[in-house]
Short mmCIF file of N, CA and C in Angstrom, two decimals:
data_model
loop_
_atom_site.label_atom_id
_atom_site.label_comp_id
_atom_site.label_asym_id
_atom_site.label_seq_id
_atom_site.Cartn_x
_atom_site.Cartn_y
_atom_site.Cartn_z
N UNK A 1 103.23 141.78 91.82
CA UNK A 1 101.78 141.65 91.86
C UNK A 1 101.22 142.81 92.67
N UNK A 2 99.74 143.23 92.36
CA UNK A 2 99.55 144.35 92.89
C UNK A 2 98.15 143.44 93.34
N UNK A 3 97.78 144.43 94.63
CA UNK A 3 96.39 143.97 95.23
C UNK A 3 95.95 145.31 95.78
N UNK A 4 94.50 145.51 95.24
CA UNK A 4 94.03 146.62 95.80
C UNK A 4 92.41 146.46 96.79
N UNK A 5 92.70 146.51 97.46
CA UNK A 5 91.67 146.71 98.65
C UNK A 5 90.96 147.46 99.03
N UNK A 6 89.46 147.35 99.58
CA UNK A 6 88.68 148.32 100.27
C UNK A 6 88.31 148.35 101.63
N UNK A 7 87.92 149.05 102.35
CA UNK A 7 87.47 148.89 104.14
C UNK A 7 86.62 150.22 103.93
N UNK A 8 85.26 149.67 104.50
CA UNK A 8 84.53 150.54 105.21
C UNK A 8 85.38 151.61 106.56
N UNK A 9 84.95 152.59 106.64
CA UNK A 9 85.36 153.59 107.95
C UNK A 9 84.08 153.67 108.80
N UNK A 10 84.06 154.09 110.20
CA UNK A 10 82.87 154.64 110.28
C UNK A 10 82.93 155.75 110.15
N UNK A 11 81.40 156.41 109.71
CA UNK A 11 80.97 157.87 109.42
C UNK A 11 81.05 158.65 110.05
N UNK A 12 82.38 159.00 111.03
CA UNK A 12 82.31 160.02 111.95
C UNK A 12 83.67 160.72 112.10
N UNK A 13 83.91 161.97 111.53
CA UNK A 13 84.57 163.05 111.64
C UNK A 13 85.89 162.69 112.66
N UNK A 14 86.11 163.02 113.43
CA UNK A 14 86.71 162.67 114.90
C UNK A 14 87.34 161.49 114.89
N UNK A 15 86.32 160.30 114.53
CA UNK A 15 87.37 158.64 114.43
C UNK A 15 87.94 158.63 112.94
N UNK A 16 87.32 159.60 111.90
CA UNK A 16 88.21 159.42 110.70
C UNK A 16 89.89 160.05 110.84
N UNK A 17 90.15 160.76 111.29
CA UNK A 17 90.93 161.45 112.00
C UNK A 17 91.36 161.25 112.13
N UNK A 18 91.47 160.06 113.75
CA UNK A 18 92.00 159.63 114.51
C UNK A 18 92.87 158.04 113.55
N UNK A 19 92.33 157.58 112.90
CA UNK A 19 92.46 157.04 111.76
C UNK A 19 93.77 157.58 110.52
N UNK A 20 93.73 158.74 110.36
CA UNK A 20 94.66 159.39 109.78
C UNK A 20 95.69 159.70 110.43
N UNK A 21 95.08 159.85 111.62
CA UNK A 21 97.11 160.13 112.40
C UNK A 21 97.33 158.98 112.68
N UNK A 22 96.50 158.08 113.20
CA UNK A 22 97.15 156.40 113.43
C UNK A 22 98.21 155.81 111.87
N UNK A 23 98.09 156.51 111.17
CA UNK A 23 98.78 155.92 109.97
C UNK A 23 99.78 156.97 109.61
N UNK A 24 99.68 158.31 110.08
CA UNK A 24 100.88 159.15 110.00
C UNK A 24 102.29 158.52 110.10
N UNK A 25 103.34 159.03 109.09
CA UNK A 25 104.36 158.83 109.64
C UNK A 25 104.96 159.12 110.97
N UNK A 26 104.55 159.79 111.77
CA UNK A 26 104.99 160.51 112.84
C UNK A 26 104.15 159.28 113.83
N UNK A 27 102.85 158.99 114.06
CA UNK A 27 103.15 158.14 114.72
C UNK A 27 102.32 156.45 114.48
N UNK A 28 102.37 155.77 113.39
CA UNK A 28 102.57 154.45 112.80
C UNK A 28 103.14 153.62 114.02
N UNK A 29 103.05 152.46 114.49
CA UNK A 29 103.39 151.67 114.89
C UNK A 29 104.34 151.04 114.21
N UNK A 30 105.65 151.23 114.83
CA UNK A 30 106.73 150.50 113.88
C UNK A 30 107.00 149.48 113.03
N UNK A 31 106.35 148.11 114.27
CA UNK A 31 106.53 147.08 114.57
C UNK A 31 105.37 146.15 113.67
N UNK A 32 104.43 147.25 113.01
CA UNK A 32 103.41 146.84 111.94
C UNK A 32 103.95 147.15 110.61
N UNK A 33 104.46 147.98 110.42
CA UNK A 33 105.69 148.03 109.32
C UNK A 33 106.47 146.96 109.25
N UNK A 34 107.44 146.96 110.16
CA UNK A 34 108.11 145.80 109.83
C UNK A 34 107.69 144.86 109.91
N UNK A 35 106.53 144.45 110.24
CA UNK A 35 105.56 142.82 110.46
C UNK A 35 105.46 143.02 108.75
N UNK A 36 104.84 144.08 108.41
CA UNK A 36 104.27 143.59 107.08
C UNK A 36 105.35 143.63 105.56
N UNK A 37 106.75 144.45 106.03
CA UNK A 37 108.38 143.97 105.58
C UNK A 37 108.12 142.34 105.58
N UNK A 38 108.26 142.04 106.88
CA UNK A 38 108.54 140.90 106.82
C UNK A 38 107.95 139.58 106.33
N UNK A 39 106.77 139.78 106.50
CA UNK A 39 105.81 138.57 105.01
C UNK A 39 106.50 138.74 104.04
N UNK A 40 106.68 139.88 103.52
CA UNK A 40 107.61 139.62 102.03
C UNK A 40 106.36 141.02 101.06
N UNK A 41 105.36 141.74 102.32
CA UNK A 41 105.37 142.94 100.83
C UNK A 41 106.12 144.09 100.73
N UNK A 42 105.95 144.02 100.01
CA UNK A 42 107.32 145.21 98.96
C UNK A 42 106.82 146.49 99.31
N UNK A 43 105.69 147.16 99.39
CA UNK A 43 105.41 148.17 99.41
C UNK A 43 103.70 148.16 99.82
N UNK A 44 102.90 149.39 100.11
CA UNK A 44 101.60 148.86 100.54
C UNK A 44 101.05 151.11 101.14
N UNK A 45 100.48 151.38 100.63
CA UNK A 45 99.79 152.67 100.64
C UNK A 45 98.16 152.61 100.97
N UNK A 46 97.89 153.64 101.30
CA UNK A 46 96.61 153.58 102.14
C UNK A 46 96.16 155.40 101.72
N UNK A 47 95.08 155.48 101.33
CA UNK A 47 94.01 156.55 100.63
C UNK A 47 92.49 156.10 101.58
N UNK A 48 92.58 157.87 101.45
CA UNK A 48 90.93 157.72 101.68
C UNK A 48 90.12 158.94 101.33
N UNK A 49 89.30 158.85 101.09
CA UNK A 49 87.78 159.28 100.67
C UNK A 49 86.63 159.18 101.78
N UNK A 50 86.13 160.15 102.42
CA UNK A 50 84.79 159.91 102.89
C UNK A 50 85.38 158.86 104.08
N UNK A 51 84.61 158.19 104.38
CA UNK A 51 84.56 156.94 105.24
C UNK A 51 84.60 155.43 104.19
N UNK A 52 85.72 155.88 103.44
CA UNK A 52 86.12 154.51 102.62
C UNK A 52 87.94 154.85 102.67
N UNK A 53 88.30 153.49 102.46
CA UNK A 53 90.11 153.73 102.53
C UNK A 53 89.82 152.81 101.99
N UNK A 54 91.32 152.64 101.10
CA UNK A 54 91.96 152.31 100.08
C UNK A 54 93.38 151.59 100.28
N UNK A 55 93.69 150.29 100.16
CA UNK A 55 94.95 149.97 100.47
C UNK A 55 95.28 149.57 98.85
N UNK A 56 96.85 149.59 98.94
CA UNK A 56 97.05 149.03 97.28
C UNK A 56 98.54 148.25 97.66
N UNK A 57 99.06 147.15 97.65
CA UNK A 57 100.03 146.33 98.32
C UNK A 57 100.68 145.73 96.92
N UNK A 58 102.04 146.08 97.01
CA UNK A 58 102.60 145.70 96.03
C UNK A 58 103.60 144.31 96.66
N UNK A 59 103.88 143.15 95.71
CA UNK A 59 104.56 142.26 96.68
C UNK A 59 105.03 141.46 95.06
N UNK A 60 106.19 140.69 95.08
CA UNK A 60 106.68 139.89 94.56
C UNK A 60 105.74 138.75 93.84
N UNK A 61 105.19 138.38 92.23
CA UNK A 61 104.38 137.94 91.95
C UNK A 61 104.20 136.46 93.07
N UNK A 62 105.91 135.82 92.99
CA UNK A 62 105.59 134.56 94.02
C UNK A 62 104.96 134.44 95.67
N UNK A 63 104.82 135.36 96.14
CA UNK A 63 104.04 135.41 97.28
C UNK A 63 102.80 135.06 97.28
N UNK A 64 102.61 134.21 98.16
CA UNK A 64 101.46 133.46 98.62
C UNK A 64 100.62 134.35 99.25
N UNK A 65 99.85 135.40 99.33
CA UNK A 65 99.34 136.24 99.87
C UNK A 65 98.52 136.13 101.09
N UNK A 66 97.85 134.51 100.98
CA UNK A 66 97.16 134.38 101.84
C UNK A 66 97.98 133.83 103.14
N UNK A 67 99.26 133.02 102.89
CA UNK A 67 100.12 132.01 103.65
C UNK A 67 100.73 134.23 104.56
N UNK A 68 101.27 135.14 103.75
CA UNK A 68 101.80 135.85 104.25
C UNK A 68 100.89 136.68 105.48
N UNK A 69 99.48 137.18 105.12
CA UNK A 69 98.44 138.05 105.96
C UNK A 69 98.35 136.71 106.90
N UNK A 70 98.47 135.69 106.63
CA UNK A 70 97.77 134.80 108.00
C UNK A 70 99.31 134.89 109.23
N UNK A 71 100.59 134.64 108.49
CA UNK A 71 101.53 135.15 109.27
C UNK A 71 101.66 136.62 109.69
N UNK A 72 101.48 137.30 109.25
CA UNK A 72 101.28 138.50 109.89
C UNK A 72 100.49 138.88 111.34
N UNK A 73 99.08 138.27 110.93
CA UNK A 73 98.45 138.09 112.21
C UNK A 73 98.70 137.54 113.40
N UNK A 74 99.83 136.76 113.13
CA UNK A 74 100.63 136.19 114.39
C UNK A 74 101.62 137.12 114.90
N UNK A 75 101.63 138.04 114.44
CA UNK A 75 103.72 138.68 114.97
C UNK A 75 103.00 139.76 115.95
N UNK A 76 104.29 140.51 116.65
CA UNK A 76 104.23 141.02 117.59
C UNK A 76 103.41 142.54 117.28
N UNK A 77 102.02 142.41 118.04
CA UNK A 77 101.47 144.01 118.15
C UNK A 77 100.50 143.69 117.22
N UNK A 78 100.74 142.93 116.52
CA UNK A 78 99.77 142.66 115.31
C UNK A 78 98.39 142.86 115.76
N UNK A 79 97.73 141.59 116.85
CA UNK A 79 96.37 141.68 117.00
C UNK A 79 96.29 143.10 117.85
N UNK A 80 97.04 143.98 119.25
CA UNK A 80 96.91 144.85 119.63
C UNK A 80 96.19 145.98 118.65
N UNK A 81 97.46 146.22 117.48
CA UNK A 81 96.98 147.19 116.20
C UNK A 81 95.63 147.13 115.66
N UNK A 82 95.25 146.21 115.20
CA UNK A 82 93.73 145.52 114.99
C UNK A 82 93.12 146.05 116.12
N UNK A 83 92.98 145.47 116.98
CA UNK A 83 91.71 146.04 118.02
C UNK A 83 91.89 147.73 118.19
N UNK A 84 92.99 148.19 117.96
CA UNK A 84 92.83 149.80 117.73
C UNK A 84 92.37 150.01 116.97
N UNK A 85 92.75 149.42 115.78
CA UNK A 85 91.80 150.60 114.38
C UNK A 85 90.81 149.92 114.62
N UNK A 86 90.33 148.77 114.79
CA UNK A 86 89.06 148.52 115.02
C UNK A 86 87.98 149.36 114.87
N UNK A 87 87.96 150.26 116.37
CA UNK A 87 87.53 151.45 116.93
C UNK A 87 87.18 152.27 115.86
N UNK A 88 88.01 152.48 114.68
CA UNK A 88 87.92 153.21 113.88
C UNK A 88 86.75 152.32 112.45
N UNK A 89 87.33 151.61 112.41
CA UNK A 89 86.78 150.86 111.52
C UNK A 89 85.13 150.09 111.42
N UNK A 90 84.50 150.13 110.16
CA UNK A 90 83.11 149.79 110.24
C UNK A 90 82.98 148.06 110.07
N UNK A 91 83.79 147.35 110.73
CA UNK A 91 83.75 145.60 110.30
C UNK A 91 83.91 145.75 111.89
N UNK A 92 84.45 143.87 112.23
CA UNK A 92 84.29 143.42 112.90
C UNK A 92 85.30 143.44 113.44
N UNK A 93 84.89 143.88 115.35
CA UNK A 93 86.42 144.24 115.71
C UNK A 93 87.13 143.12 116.12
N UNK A 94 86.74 142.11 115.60
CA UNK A 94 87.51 140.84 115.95
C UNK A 94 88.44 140.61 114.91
N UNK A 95 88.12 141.19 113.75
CA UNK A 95 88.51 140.05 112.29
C UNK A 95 90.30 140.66 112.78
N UNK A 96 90.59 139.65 111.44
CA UNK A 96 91.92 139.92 110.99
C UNK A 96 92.12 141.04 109.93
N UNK A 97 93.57 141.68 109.80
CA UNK A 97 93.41 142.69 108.77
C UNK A 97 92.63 141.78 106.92
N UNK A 98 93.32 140.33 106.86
CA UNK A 98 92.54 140.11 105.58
C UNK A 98 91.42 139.95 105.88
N UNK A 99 90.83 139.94 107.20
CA UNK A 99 89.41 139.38 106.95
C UNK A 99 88.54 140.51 106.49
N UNK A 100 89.13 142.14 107.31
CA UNK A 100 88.61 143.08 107.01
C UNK A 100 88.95 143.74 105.47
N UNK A 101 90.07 143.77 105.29
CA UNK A 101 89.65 144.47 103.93
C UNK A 101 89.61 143.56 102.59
N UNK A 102 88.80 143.93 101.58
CA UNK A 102 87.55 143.46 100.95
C UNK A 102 88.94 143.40 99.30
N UNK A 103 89.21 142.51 99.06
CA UNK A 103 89.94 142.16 97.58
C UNK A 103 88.92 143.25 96.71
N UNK A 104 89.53 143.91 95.96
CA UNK A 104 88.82 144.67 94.31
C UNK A 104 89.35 144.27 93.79
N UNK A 105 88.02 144.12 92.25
CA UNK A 105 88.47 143.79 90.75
C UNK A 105 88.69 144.65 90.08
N UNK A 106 89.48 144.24 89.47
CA UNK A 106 90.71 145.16 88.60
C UNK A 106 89.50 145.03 87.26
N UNK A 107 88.91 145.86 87.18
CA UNK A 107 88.19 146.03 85.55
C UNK A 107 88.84 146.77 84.28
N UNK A 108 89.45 147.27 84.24
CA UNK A 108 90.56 148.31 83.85
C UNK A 108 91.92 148.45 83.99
N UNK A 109 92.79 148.26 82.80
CA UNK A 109 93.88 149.51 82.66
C UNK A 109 94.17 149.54 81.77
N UNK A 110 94.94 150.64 81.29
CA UNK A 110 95.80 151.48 80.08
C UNK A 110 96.13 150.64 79.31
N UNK A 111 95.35 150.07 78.44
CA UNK A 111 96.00 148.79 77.29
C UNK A 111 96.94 149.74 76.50
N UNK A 112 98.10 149.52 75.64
CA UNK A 112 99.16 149.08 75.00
C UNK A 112 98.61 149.68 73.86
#
């Protein structure tokens, strides 16, 4: 199953940035990787444009998606990570990562 997501950024040069190296391989928080291994998704990429990002999370059709992001929010570093990008981010620096980014409809693809 695929899920593709949106999040506002805020409009500012400097925290977009700061935003982009927070997700660098070089320095990613490990321990949010493997939090989100460990729900059970398979894979999960992040794009951006402007002050918009893009997540696209690939996971096993049987995953409960909602039962997995609500466990996530419990594991270690989890809420820390959140209140960092926060900073970066144009929502609420309280929410959870599902609360912040926004489900898209799939209107389209490559029919057969």
């Amino acid at each position: 199953m695929r899920y593709v997501k949106i999040l506002n950024l805020r409009d500012d040069a400097e925290l977009l940035e700061r935003y982009k190296q927070a997700h660098s391989k070089e320095n990613h928080w490990k321990e949010i990787t493997a939090g989100i291994r460990q729900v059970g998704i398979q894979e999960m990429e992040l794009y951006m444009q402007g002050n918009q990002a893009v997540m696209i999370i690939d996971a096993p059709d049987e995953l409960d998606m909602k039962k997995a992001m609500a466990e996530l929010a419990t594991l270690p570093r989890q809420a820390e990570w959140e209140a960092y990008v926060a900073q970066m981010q144009g929502c609420d620096p309280n929410a959870t990562s599902d609360q912040k980014w926004q489900l898209m409809e799939k209107i389209f693809y490559l029919y057969d």
